[in-house]
Amino acid sequence: MLSKKTKYGIKALAYIARKKDRKPVQASEISESENISQKFLESILLELRKSGFLGSKKGKGGGYYLIKEPEEIKMTAVIRVLEGPIAMVPCVSLNYYEKCDDCPDEKTCSVHKLMIQVRDASLNVLGENTLQDIAFFNS
Amino acid sequence: MLSKKTKYGIKALAYIARKKDRKPVQASEISESENISQKFLESILLELRKSGFLGSKKGKGGGYYLIKEPEEIKMTAVIRVLEGPIAMVPCVSLNYYEKCDDCPDEKTCSVHKLMIQVRDASLNVLGENTLQDIAFFNS
DNA sequence: CTATTAACCTATCGGTTTACTAGGTTTAAA
DNA sequence: TTTAAACCTAGTAAACCGATAGGTTAATAG
C-alpha cells in the first residue's frame, strides 16, 4: 500500500508542475487545493527539497518550485525517495537490498522469483511515466 | 511491502505442493524446514484452510494438504487472501475498492491513472503464475 | 526599521499494524 | 490411554503512520 505521504507528495509535485510560470508555489495553496493537511504537507515538501526534486524560497512570495523539467523526473525516483523500495520484498530490491533471515538461498526460494517478476513489471510502468505524464493527462 | 505472513504463507503452500504424495504435512515440519516460527505459521495455515486453499486433519499423523491442484491456484488469489488488495491505493483496487477522502474526482487525480497501470502490471504477473509455477521452478 | 509571510525545525502523540508468544482445548490415531 | 497434531483465545512489544503543536529563521513589502 502506498502511504499517504507518497500519495500527497506525488500530488503536490504534479500540482507544481502544472503551473506554467516558474513562480514558487506555497504549501498553503497546494494544501487547500489538494485537501492535504498543511503541516503534514510541509514536511513532505521539505523532504522533496532535500532530496533534490524541489527548490524553495523563503519569506513573502516564497514557496516551492521544480528544479528539473517534469519530463526528466521519473516516477521511480519519486517513489523511491518518498516510499522507499519499489520491490515487495527487500531481497529483490535493487536500491534497498536486504537479505532475508529465513532464506538460506535465494535461488531456491519460491517467493523470490515471483517477486522479481512483480518488481520488474512495476519498475517498467514507473520508469516509463514521468511527472510530465501524470501531471498533464487527458483522461 | 509484502508482510511476513504472506511470504510465509506462500512458502508453506509451495512446500506442501512439492510433496508428491497427498499425505498431510505437519506445521512443525514446514516450520523447521522453512525457518518459520511454528505458532505464527499455525495461524497462517489456519487462515489458508478457512479460505479454502488447504484441508486439515487433526490428531496423530494429521496435518495440512492442498484441496485444489497447484496449477489451479493463482497467486493473485493467495495474495488477496493473505495480504489483501494487490493495488497500491484503495481507489484502484478491484476487490477492496474504497474512495479516497481527499480526491473530489478520480478522473482528475494524477495518482489514480498511474496506480491503475501499476496494478494491471502486477495483476498480470500474479495472474499468470500459479502455485505450480512457483513451487517447481528451475532457477 | 518593522510587520508580515512562508519556509524550516523539533518534538510529540494517539492509533493501528506487525510479528510474534503463551497457554491452553479438541480431535484422532496408535 | 497416551500422544500428536490441529485449533482457539488472548496478549504484547515494537514499529509505523498520519498528523498536530509550537516555535525559529529568512526574505519581502511598506
mmCIF file of C-alpha atoms (C1' of nucleotides) in Angstrom:
data_model
loop_
_atom_site.group_PDB
_atom_site.id
_atom_site.type_symbol
_atom_site.label_atom_id
_atom_site.label_comp_id
_atom_site.label_asym_id
_atom_site.label_seq_id
_atom_site.Cartn_x
_atom_site.Cartn_y
_atom_site.Cartn_z
ATOM 1 C CA MET A 1 0.000 0.000 0.000
ATOM 2 C CA LEU A 2 1.151 3.467 -0.903
ATOM 3 C CA SER A 3 1.468 5.711 2.141
ATOM 4 C CA LYS A 4 -0.417 8.991 2.254
ATOM 5 C CA LYS A 5 2.925 10.681 2.363
ATOM 6 C CA THR A 6 3.864 9.347 -1.053
ATOM 7 C CA LYS A 7 0.440 9.976 -2.464
ATOM 8 C CA TYR A 8 0.413 13.568 -1.219
ATOM 9 C CA GLY A 9 3.960 14.082 -2.417
ATOM 10 C CA ILE A 10 3.112 12.988 -5.942
ATOM 11 C CA LYS A 11 0.007 15.145 -5.989
ATOM 12 C CA ALA A 12 1.990 18.137 -4.813
ATOM 13 C CA LEU A 13 4.673 17.632 -7.442
ATOM 14 C CA ALA A 14 2.020 17.314 -10.124
ATOM 15 C CA TYR A 15 0.341 20.480 -8.885
ATOM 16 C CA ILE A 16 3.578 22.422 -9.052
ATOM 17 C CA ALA A 17 4.371 21.001 -12.479
ATOM 18 C CA ARG A 18 1.023 22.169 -13.794
ATOM 19 C CA LYS A 19 1.850 25.792 -13.080
ATOM 20 C CA LYS A 20 3.273 27.168 -16.285
ATOM 21 C CA ASP A 21 5.220 30.053 -14.788
ATOM 22 C CA ARG A 22 8.102 29.088 -12.614
ATOM 23 C CA LYS A 23 6.972 31.179 -9.689
ATOM 24 C CA PRO A 24 7.227 29.483 -6.310
ATOM 25 C CA VAL A 25 4.079 27.761 -5.141
ATOM 26 C CA GLN A 26 3.171 27.987 -1.467
ATOM 27 C CA ALA A 27 2.470 24.939 0.632
ATOM 28 C CA SER A 28 -0.751 26.552 1.808
ATOM 29 C CA GLU A 29 -2.022 26.828 -1.755
ATOM 30 C CA ILE A 30 -1.306 23.176 -2.519
ATOM 31 C CA SER A 31 -2.730 22.154 0.825
ATOM 32 C CA GLU A 32 -6.059 23.838 0.116
ATOM 33 C CA SER A 33 -6.326 22.823 -3.475
ATOM 34 C CA GLU A 34 -5.470 19.185 -2.905
ATOM 35 C CA ASN A 35 -7.099 18.726 0.502
ATOM 36 C CA ILE A 36 -3.959 17.877 2.361
ATOM 37 C CA SER A 37 -3.160 18.753 5.959
ATOM 38 C CA GLN A 38 -0.834 21.746 5.656
ATOM 39 C CA LYS A 39 1.664 20.804 8.340
ATOM 40 C CA PHE A 40 1.947 17.287 7.045
ATOM 41 C CA LEU A 41 2.407 18.561 3.522
ATOM 42 C CA GLU A 42 5.123 20.950 4.669
ATOM 43 C CA SER A 43 7.203 18.070 5.958
ATOM 44 C CA ILE A 44 6.762 16.229 2.681
ATOM 45 C CA LEU A 45 7.765 19.222 0.569
ATOM 46 C CA LEU A 46 10.775 19.686 2.754
ATOM 47 C CA GLU A 47 11.800 16.122 2.102
ATOM 48 C CA LEU A 48 11.336 16.604 -1.615
ATOM 49 C CA ARG A 49 13.556 19.634 -1.456
ATOM 50 C CA LYS A 50 16.263 17.879 0.499
ATOM 51 C CA SER A 51 16.256 15.049 -1.984
ATOM 52 C CA GLY A 52 16.724 17.368 -4.919
ATOM 53 C CA PHE A 53 13.318 17.494 -6.581
ATOM 54 C CA LEU A 54 12.289 20.927 -5.389
ATOM 55 C CA GLY A 55 13.900 24.228 -4.684
ATOM 56 C CA SER A 56 12.463 26.647 -2.181
ATOM 57 C CA LYS A 57 12.299 30.318 -1.438
ATOM 58 C CA LYS A 58 11.572 31.661 1.991
ATOM 59 C CA GLY A 59 9.576 34.665 3.052
ATOM 60 C CA LYS A 60 6.833 36.599 1.307
ATOM 61 C CA GLY A 61 6.209 35.383 -2.199
ATOM 62 C CA GLY A 62 8.234 32.337 -1.400
ATOM 63 C CA GLY A 63 7.327 28.726 -1.978
ATOM 64 C CA TYR A 64 8.491 25.635 -3.801
ATOM 65 C CA TYR A 65 9.443 25.174 -7.427
ATOM 66 C CA LEU A 66 10.677 22.357 -9.607
ATOM 67 C CA ILE A 67 14.385 22.102 -10.118
ATOM 68 C CA LYS A 68 14.264 19.784 -13.121
ATOM 69 C CA GLU A 69 11.877 19.639 -16.036
ATOM 70 C CA PRO A 70 8.803 17.454 -15.444
ATOM 71 C CA GLU A 71 9.801 15.209 -18.333
ATOM 72 C CA GLU A 72 13.053 14.457 -16.599
ATOM 73 C CA ILE A 73 11.510 13.274 -13.359
ATOM 74 C CA LYS A 74 10.770 9.577 -13.446
ATOM 75 C CA MET A 75 8.162 8.271 -11.086
ATOM 76 C CA THR A 76 10.532 5.568 -9.940
ATOM 77 C CA ALA A 77 12.759 8.237 -8.435
ATOM 78 C CA VAL A 78 9.888 9.984 -6.687
ATOM 79 C CA ILE A 79 8.516 6.827 -5.178
ATOM 80 C CA ARG A 80 11.907 5.594 -4.053
ATOM 81 C CA VAL A 81 12.511 8.793 -2.139
ATOM 82 C CA LEU A 82 9.091 9.056 -0.543
ATOM 83 C CA GLU A 83 8.073 5.445 -0.115
ATOM 84 C CA GLY A 84 11.334 3.533 -0.195
ATOM 85 C CA PRO A 85 11.781 0.324 -2.155
ATOM 86 C CA ILE A 86 9.522 -0.450 -5.085
ATOM 87 C CA ALA A 87 10.025 -4.176 -4.634
ATOM 88 C CA MET A 88 7.611 -6.020 -2.381
ATOM 89 C CA VAL A 89 10.391 -7.872 -0.636
ATOM 90 C CA PRO A 90 13.799 -6.488 0.411
ATOM 91 C CA CYS A 91 15.665 -9.423 -1.120
ATOM 92 C CA VAL A 92 14.636 -8.395 -4.647
ATOM 93 C CA SER A 93 15.097 -4.666 -4.166
ATOM 94 C CA LEU A 94 17.652 -3.026 -6.426
ATOM 95 C CA ASN A 95 18.123 0.091 -4.313
ATOM 96 C CA TYR A 96 17.324 -1.156 -0.828
ATOM 97 C CA TYR A 97 18.522 -4.733 -0.907
ATOM 98 C CA GLU A 98 18.448 -6.738 2.281
ATOM 99 C CA LYS A 99 18.905 -10.437 2.818
ATOM 100 C CA CYS A 100 16.026 -12.399 4.317
ATOM 101 C CA ASP A 101 16.882 -14.022 7.610
ATOM 102 C CA ASP A 102 14.791 -17.088 6.898
ATOM 103 C CA CYS A 103 16.073 -17.869 3.397
ATOM 104 C CA PRO A 104 19.255 -19.938 3.239
ATOM 105 C CA ASP A 105 19.385 -19.481 -0.520
ATOM 106 C CA GLU A 106 17.563 -17.004 -2.690
ATOM 107 C CA LYS A 107 17.864 -19.207 -5.738
ATOM 108 C CA THR A 108 15.708 -21.894 -4.195
ATOM 109 C CA CYS A 109 13.154 -19.504 -2.712
ATOM 110 C CA SER A 110 9.729 -19.819 -4.241
ATOM 111 C CA VAL A 111 8.803 -16.268 -3.377
ATOM 112 C CA HIS A 112 11.946 -14.711 -4.751
ATOM 113 C CA LYS A 113 11.443 -15.404 -8.435
ATOM 114 C CA LEU A 114 7.817 -14.342 -8.333
ATOM 115 C CA MET A 115 8.633 -11.072 -6.641
ATOM 116 C CA ILE A 116 11.334 -10.309 -9.169
ATOM 117 C CA GLN A 117 8.728 -10.529 -11.882
ATOM 118 C CA VAL A 118 6.383 -8.239 -9.987
ATOM 119 C CA ARG A 119 9.187 -5.797 -9.334
ATOM 120 C CA ASP A 120 10.176 -5.673 -12.982
ATOM 121 C CA ALA A 121 6.608 -5.128 -14.081
ATOM 122 C CA SER A 122 6.170 -2.234 -11.652
ATOM 123 C CA LEU A 123 9.554 -0.803 -12.471
ATOM 124 C CA ASN A 124 8.646 -0.839 -16.094
ATOM 125 C CA VAL A 125 5.486 1.186 -15.581
ATOM 126 C CA LEU A 126 7.001 3.635 -13.120
ATOM 127 C CA GLY A 127 10.108 4.098 -15.219
ATOM 128 C CA GLU A 128 8.099 4.933 -18.309
ATOM 129 C CA ASN A 129 5.999 7.525 -16.559
ATOM 130 C CA THR A 130 7.426 10.946 -15.822
ATOM 131 C CA LEU A 131 5.980 13.775 -13.802
ATOM 132 C CA GLN A 132 5.007 15.349 -17.115
ATOM 133 C CA ASP A 133 2.942 12.291 -17.991
ATOM 134 C CA ILE A 134 0.985 12.213 -14.801
ATOM 135 C CA ALA A 135 0.574 15.960 -14.341
ATOM 136 C CA PHE A 136 -0.956 16.534 -17.759
ATOM 137 C CA PHE A 137 -3.071 13.734 -18.964
ATOM 138 C CA ASN A 138 -6.298 13.509 -20.874
ATOM 139 C CA SER A 139 -8.481 11.128 -19.010
ATOM 140 C CA MET B 1 5.927 -4.362 1.184
ATOM 141 C CA LEU B 2 4.819 -7.930 1.492
ATOM 142 C CA SER B 3 4.140 -8.930 5.087
ATOM 143 C CA LYS B 4 5.951 -11.890 6.582
ATOM 144 C CA LYS B 5 2.586 -13.511 6.953
ATOM 145 C CA THR B 6 2.047 -13.537 3.206
ATOM 146 C CA LYS B 7 5.600 -14.555 2.487
ATOM 147 C CA TYR B 8 5.424 -17.442 4.956
ATOM 148 C CA GLY B 9 2.032 -18.435 3.633
ATOM 149 C CA ILE B 10 3.300 -18.675 0.079
ATOM 150 C CA LYS B 11 6.362 -20.624 1.166
ATOM 151 C CA ALA B 12 4.205 -23.035 3.122
ATOM 152 C CA LEU B 13 1.857 -23.603 0.213
ATOM 153 C CA ALA B 14 4.808 -24.207 -2.077
ATOM 154 C CA TYR B 15 6.278 -26.641 0.412
ATOM 155 C CA ILE B 16 3.046 -28.605 0.596
ATOM 156 C CA ALA B 17 2.676 -28.559 -3.175
ATOM 157 C CA ARG B 18 6.137 -30.038 -3.586
ATOM 158 C CA LYS B 19 5.177 -33.170 -1.685
ATOM 159 C CA LYS B 20 4.122 -35.689 -4.273
ATOM 160 C CA ASP B 21 2.009 -37.866 -2.059
ATOM 161 C CA ARG B 22 -1.107 -36.245 -0.727
ATOM 162 C CA LYS B 23 -0.339 -37.106 2.863
ATOM 163 C CA PRO B 24 -0.978 -34.311 5.338
ATOM 164 C CA VAL B 25 2.053 -32.168 6.116
ATOM 165 C CA GLN B 26 2.529 -31.001 9.692
ATOM 166 C CA ALA B 27 3.026 -27.395 10.587
ATOM 167 C CA SER B 28 6.059 -28.371 12.620
ATOM 168 C CA GLU B 29 7.718 -29.882 9.580
ATOM 169 C CA ILE B 30 7.160 -26.789 7.444
ATOM 170 C CA SER B 31 8.200 -24.602 10.320
ATOM 171 C CA GLU B 32 11.546 -26.316 10.666
ATOM 172 C CA SER B 33 12.255 -26.683 7.006
ATOM 173 C CA GLU B 34 11.395 -23.111 6.103
ATOM 174 C CA ASN B 35 12.624 -21.409 9.274
ATOM 175 C CA ILE B 36 9.295 -20.034 10.318
ATOM 176 C CA SER B 37 8.082 -19.584 13.880
ATOM 177 C CA GLN B 38 5.760 -22.519 14.427
ATOM 178 C CA LYS B 39 2.990 -20.766 16.286
ATOM 179 C CA PHE B 40 2.908 -17.949 13.791
ATOM 180 C CA LEU B 41 2.829 -20.427 10.948
ATOM 181 C CA GLU B 42 -0.025 -22.301 12.569
ATOM 182 C CA SER B 43 -2.195 -19.226 12.472
ATOM 183 C CA ILE B 44 -1.360 -18.688 8.820
ATOM 184 C CA LEU B 45 -2.143 -22.256 7.853
ATOM 185 C CA LEU B 46 -5.384 -21.987 9.710
ATOM 186 C CA GLU B 47 -6.297 -18.948 7.690
ATOM 187 C CA LEU B 48 -5.402 -20.724 4.478
ATOM 188 C CA ARG B 49 -7.656 -23.550 5.484
ATOM 189 C CA LYS B 50 -10.549 -21.266 6.327
ATOM 190 C CA SER B 51 -10.206 -19.539 2.993
ATOM 191 C CA GLY B 52 -10.368 -22.796 1.084
ATOM 192 C CA PHE B 53 -6.795 -23.405 -0.022
ATOM 193 C CA LEU B 54 -5.974 -26.141 2.458
ATOM 194 C CA GLY B 55 -7.702 -29.001 4.145
ATOM 195 C CA SER B 56 -6.599 -30.327 7.506
ATOM 196 C CA LYS B 57 -6.607 -33.449 9.555
ATOM 197 C CA LYS B 58 -6.373 -33.417 13.319
ATOM 198 C CA GLY B 59 -4.583 -35.759 15.649
ATOM 199 C CA LYS B 60 -1.640 -38.055 15.149
ATOM 200 C CA GLY B 61 -0.488 -38.194 11.554
ATOM 201 C CA GLY B 62 -2.576 -35.141 10.840
ATOM 202 C CA GLY B 63 -1.553 -32.016 9.035
ATOM 203 C CA TYR B 64 -2.461 -29.842 6.087
ATOM 204 C CA TYR B 65 -2.977 -30.763 2.451
ATOM 205 C CA LEU B 66 -3.906 -28.958 -0.734
ATOM 206 C CA ILE B 67 -7.540 -29.017 -1.719
ATOM 207 C CA LYS B 68 -7.040 -27.939 -5.315
ATOM 208 C CA GLU B 69 -4.344 -28.784 -7.811
ATOM 209 C CA PRO B 70 -1.333 -26.465 -7.709
ATOM 210 C CA GLU B 71 -1.948 -25.423 -11.317
ATOM 211 C CA GLU B 72 -5.380 -24.211 -10.356
ATOM 212 C CA ILE B 73 -4.200 -21.881 -7.627
ATOM 213 C CA LYS B 74 -3.397 -18.449 -8.966
ATOM 214 C CA MET B 75 -1.048 -16.297 -6.970
ATOM 215 C CA THR B 76 -3.500 -13.413 -7.158
ATOM 216 C CA ALA B 77 -5.920 -15.415 -5.053
ATOM 217 C CA VAL B 78 -3.309 -16.351 -2.475
ATOM 218 C CA ILE B 79 -2.063 -12.810 -2.064
ATOM 219 C CA ARG B 80 -5.542 -11.339 -1.867
ATOM 220 C CA VAL B 81 -6.416 -13.653 0.997
ATOM 221 C CA LEU B 82 -3.209 -13.217 2.965
ATOM 222 C CA GLU B 83 -2.183 -9.673 2.141
ATOM 223 C CA GLY B 84 -5.359 -8.005 0.985
ATOM 224 C CA PRO B 85 -5.520 -5.721 -2.032
ATOM 225 C CA ILE B 86 -2.934 -6.008 -4.773
ATOM 226 C CA ALA B 87 -3.408 -2.377 -5.766
ATOM 227 C CA MET B 88 -1.229 0.196 -4.068
ATOM 228 C CA VAL B 89 -4.134 2.520 -3.457
ATOM 229 C CA PRO B 90 -7.654 1.543 -2.383
ATOM 230 C CA CYS B 91 -9.269 3.687 -5.084
ATOM 231 C CA VAL B 92 -7.870 1.453 -7.832
ATOM 232 C CA SER B 93 -8.475 -1.848 -6.109
ATOM 233 C CA LEU B 94 -10.784 -4.252 -7.885
ATOM 234 C CA ASN B 95 -11.569 -6.394 -4.854
ATOM 235 C CA TYR B 96 -11.154 -3.944 -1.999
ATOM 236 C CA TYR B 97 -12.270 -0.661 -3.537
ATOM 237 C CA GLU B 98 -12.515 2.375 -1.315
ATOM 238 C CA LYS B 99 -12.905 6.022 -2.189
ATOM 239 C CA CYS B 100 -10.169 8.452 -1.176
ATOM 240 C CA ASP B 101 -11.340 11.169 1.192
ATOM 241 C CA ASP B 102 -9.114 13.789 -0.361
ATOM 242 C CA CYS B 103 -9.963 13.214 -4.034
ATOM 243 C CA PRO B 104 -13.048 15.038 -5.299
ATOM 244 C CA ASP B 105 -12.763 13.234 -8.631
ATOM 245 C CA GLU B 106 -10.767 10.162 -9.512
ATOM 246 C CA LYS B 107 -10.682 11.098 -13.174
ATOM 247 C CA THR B 108 -8.637 14.192 -12.472
ATOM 248 C CA CYS B 109 -6.320 12.555 -9.942
ATOM 249 C CA SER B 110 -2.733 12.354 -11.069
ATOM 250 C CA VAL B 111 -2.010 9.373 -8.879
ATOM 251 C CA HIS B 112 -5.032 7.368 -9.939
ATOM 252 C CA LYS B 113 -4.103 6.678 -13.549
ATOM 253 C CA LEU B 114 -0.549 5.781 -12.646
ATOM 254 C CA MET B 115 -1.629 3.348 -9.984
ATOM 255 C CA ILE B 116 -4.054 1.662 -12.360
ATOM 256 C CA GLN B 117 -1.136 0.919 -14.634
ATOM 257 C CA VAL B 118 0.916 -0.480 -11.773
ATOM 258 C CA ARG B 119 -1.996 -2.567 -10.608
ATOM 259 C CA ASP B 120 -2.571 -4.033 -14.051
ATOM 260 C CA ALA B 121 1.094 -4.870 -14.441
ATOM 261 C CA SER B 122 1.190 -6.665 -11.088
ATOM 262 C CA LEU B 123 -2.119 -8.363 -11.714
ATOM 263 C CA ASN B 124 -0.802 -9.642 -14.982
ATOM 264 C CA VAL B 125 2.235 -11.264 -13.390
ATOM 265 C CA LEU B 126 0.410 -12.673 -10.401
ATOM 266 C CA GLY B 127 -2.447 -13.935 -12.531
ATOM 267 C CA GLU B 128 -0.126 -15.805 -14.857
ATOM 268 C CA ASN B 129 1.734 -17.537 -12.057
ATOM 269 C CA THR B 130 0.182 -20.488 -10.286
ATOM 270 C CA LEU B 131 1.338 -22.350 -7.223
ATOM 271 C CA GLN B 132 2.662 -24.983 -9.597
ATOM 272 C CA ASP B 133 4.872 -22.416 -11.304
ATOM 273 C CA ILE B 134 6.449 -21.131 -8.135
ATOM 274 C CA ALA B 135 6.733 -24.448 -6.307
ATOM 275 C CA PHE B 136 8.622 -26.179 -9.091
ATOM 276 C CA PHE B 137 10.923 -23.951 -10.968
ATOM 277 C CA ASN B 138 14.346 -24.383 -12.467
ATOM 278 C CA SER B 139 16.378 -21.490 -11.300
ATOM 279 C "C1'" DC C 1 13.126 49.616 10.563
ATOM 280 C "C1'" DT C 2 9.058 46.895 11.120
ATOM 281 C "C1'" DA C 3 5.463 43.855 10.063
ATOM 282 C "C1'" DT C 4 4.285 40.068 7.550
ATOM 283 C "C1'" DT C 5 4.794 35.885 5.256
ATOM 284 C "C1'" DA C 6 6.307 31.486 4.341
ATOM 285 C "C1'" DA C 7 9.808 28.011 4.732
ATOM 286 C "C1'" DC C 8 12.092 25.340 8.211
ATOM 287 C "C1'" DC C 9 12.849 22.706 12.538
ATOM 288 C "C1'" DT C 10 11.840 19.735 16.659
ATOM 289 C "C1'" DA C 11 9.056 17.199 19.341
ATOM 290 C "C1'" DT C 12 5.179 14.628 20.428
ATOM 291 C "C1'" DC C 13 1.215 11.606 20.095
ATOM 292 C "C1'" DG C 14 -2.811 8.517 19.501
ATOM 293 C "C1'" DG C 15 -3.956 4.857 16.750
ATOM 294 C "C1'" DT C 16 -3.045 0.902 14.007
ATOM 295 C "C1'" DT C 17 -0.460 -2.901 12.336
ATOM 296 C "C1'" DT C 18 3.004 -6.417 12.612
ATOM 297 C "C1'" DA C 19 5.141 -10.413 14.102
ATOM 298 C "C1'" DC C 20 5.117 -12.929 17.324
ATOM 299 C "C1'" DT C 21 4.384 -15.672 22.095
ATOM 300 C "C1'" DA C 22 1.772 -18.136 25.781
ATOM 301 C "C1'" DG C 23 -1.165 -21.346 27.162
ATOM 302 C "C1'" DG C 24 -4.484 -23.815 26.616
ATOM 303 C "C1'" DT C 25 -8.652 -27.191 24.210
ATOM 304 C "C1'" DT C 26 -10.160 -30.533 20.921
ATOM 305 C "C1'" DT C 27 -9.715 -34.377 17.920
ATOM 306 C "C1'" DA C 28 -7.900 -38.516 16.184
ATOM 307 C "C1'" DA C 29 -4.657 -42.163 15.727
ATOM 308 C "C1'" DA C 30 -1.507 -45.794 17.955
ATOM 309 C "C1'" DT D 1 -4.932 -44.123 27.408
ATOM 310 C "C1'" DT D 2 -1.171 -41.838 25.752
ATOM 311 C "C1'" DT D 3 0.401 -38.955 22.253
ATOM 312 C "C1'" DA D 4 0.418 -35.941 18.464
ATOM 313 C "C1'" DA D 5 -1.459 -32.742 15.934
ATOM 314 C "C1'" DA D 6 -4.772 -29.045 14.675
ATOM 315 C "C1'" DC D 7 -7.374 -25.408 16.707
ATOM 316 C "C1'" DC D 8 -8.594 -21.389 19.662
ATOM 317 C "C1'" DT D 9 -8.066 -17.045 22.511
ATOM 318 C "C1'" DA D 10 -5.505 -13.634 24.284
ATOM 319 C "C1'" DG D 11 -1.910 -10.580 24.801
ATOM 320 C "C1'" DT D 12 2.234 -7.775 23.713
ATOM 321 C "C1'" DA D 13 6.427 -5.196 22.378
ATOM 322 C "C1'" DA D 14 7.890 -2.668 18.786
ATOM 323 C "C1'" DA D 15 7.386 -0.180 14.787
ATOM 324 C "C1'" DC D 16 4.982 2.782 11.747
ATOM 325 C "C1'" DC D 17 1.572 6.212 10.240
ATOM 326 C "C1'" DG D 18 -0.693 10.425 9.826
ATOM 327 C "C1'" DA D 19 -0.960 14.060 11.863
ATOM 328 C "C1'" DT D 20 -0.508 18.259 15.350
ATOM 329 C "C1'" DA D 21 1.852 21.886 18.163
ATOM 330 C "C1'" DG D 22 4.728 25.462 18.679
ATOM 331 C "C1'" DG D 23 8.078 27.554 17.616
ATOM 332 C "C1'" DT D 24 12.693 29.803 14.609
ATOM 333 C "C1'" DT D 25 14.701 31.721 10.503
ATOM 334 C "C1'" DA D 26 14.798 34.228 6.348
ATOM 335 C "C1'" DA D 27 13.034 37.203 2.832
ATOM 336 C "C1'" DT D 28 9.930 40.698 1.059
ATOM 337 C "C1'" DA D 29 6.790 44.887 1.348
ATOM 338 C "C1'" DG D 30 5.752 49.128 3.217
#
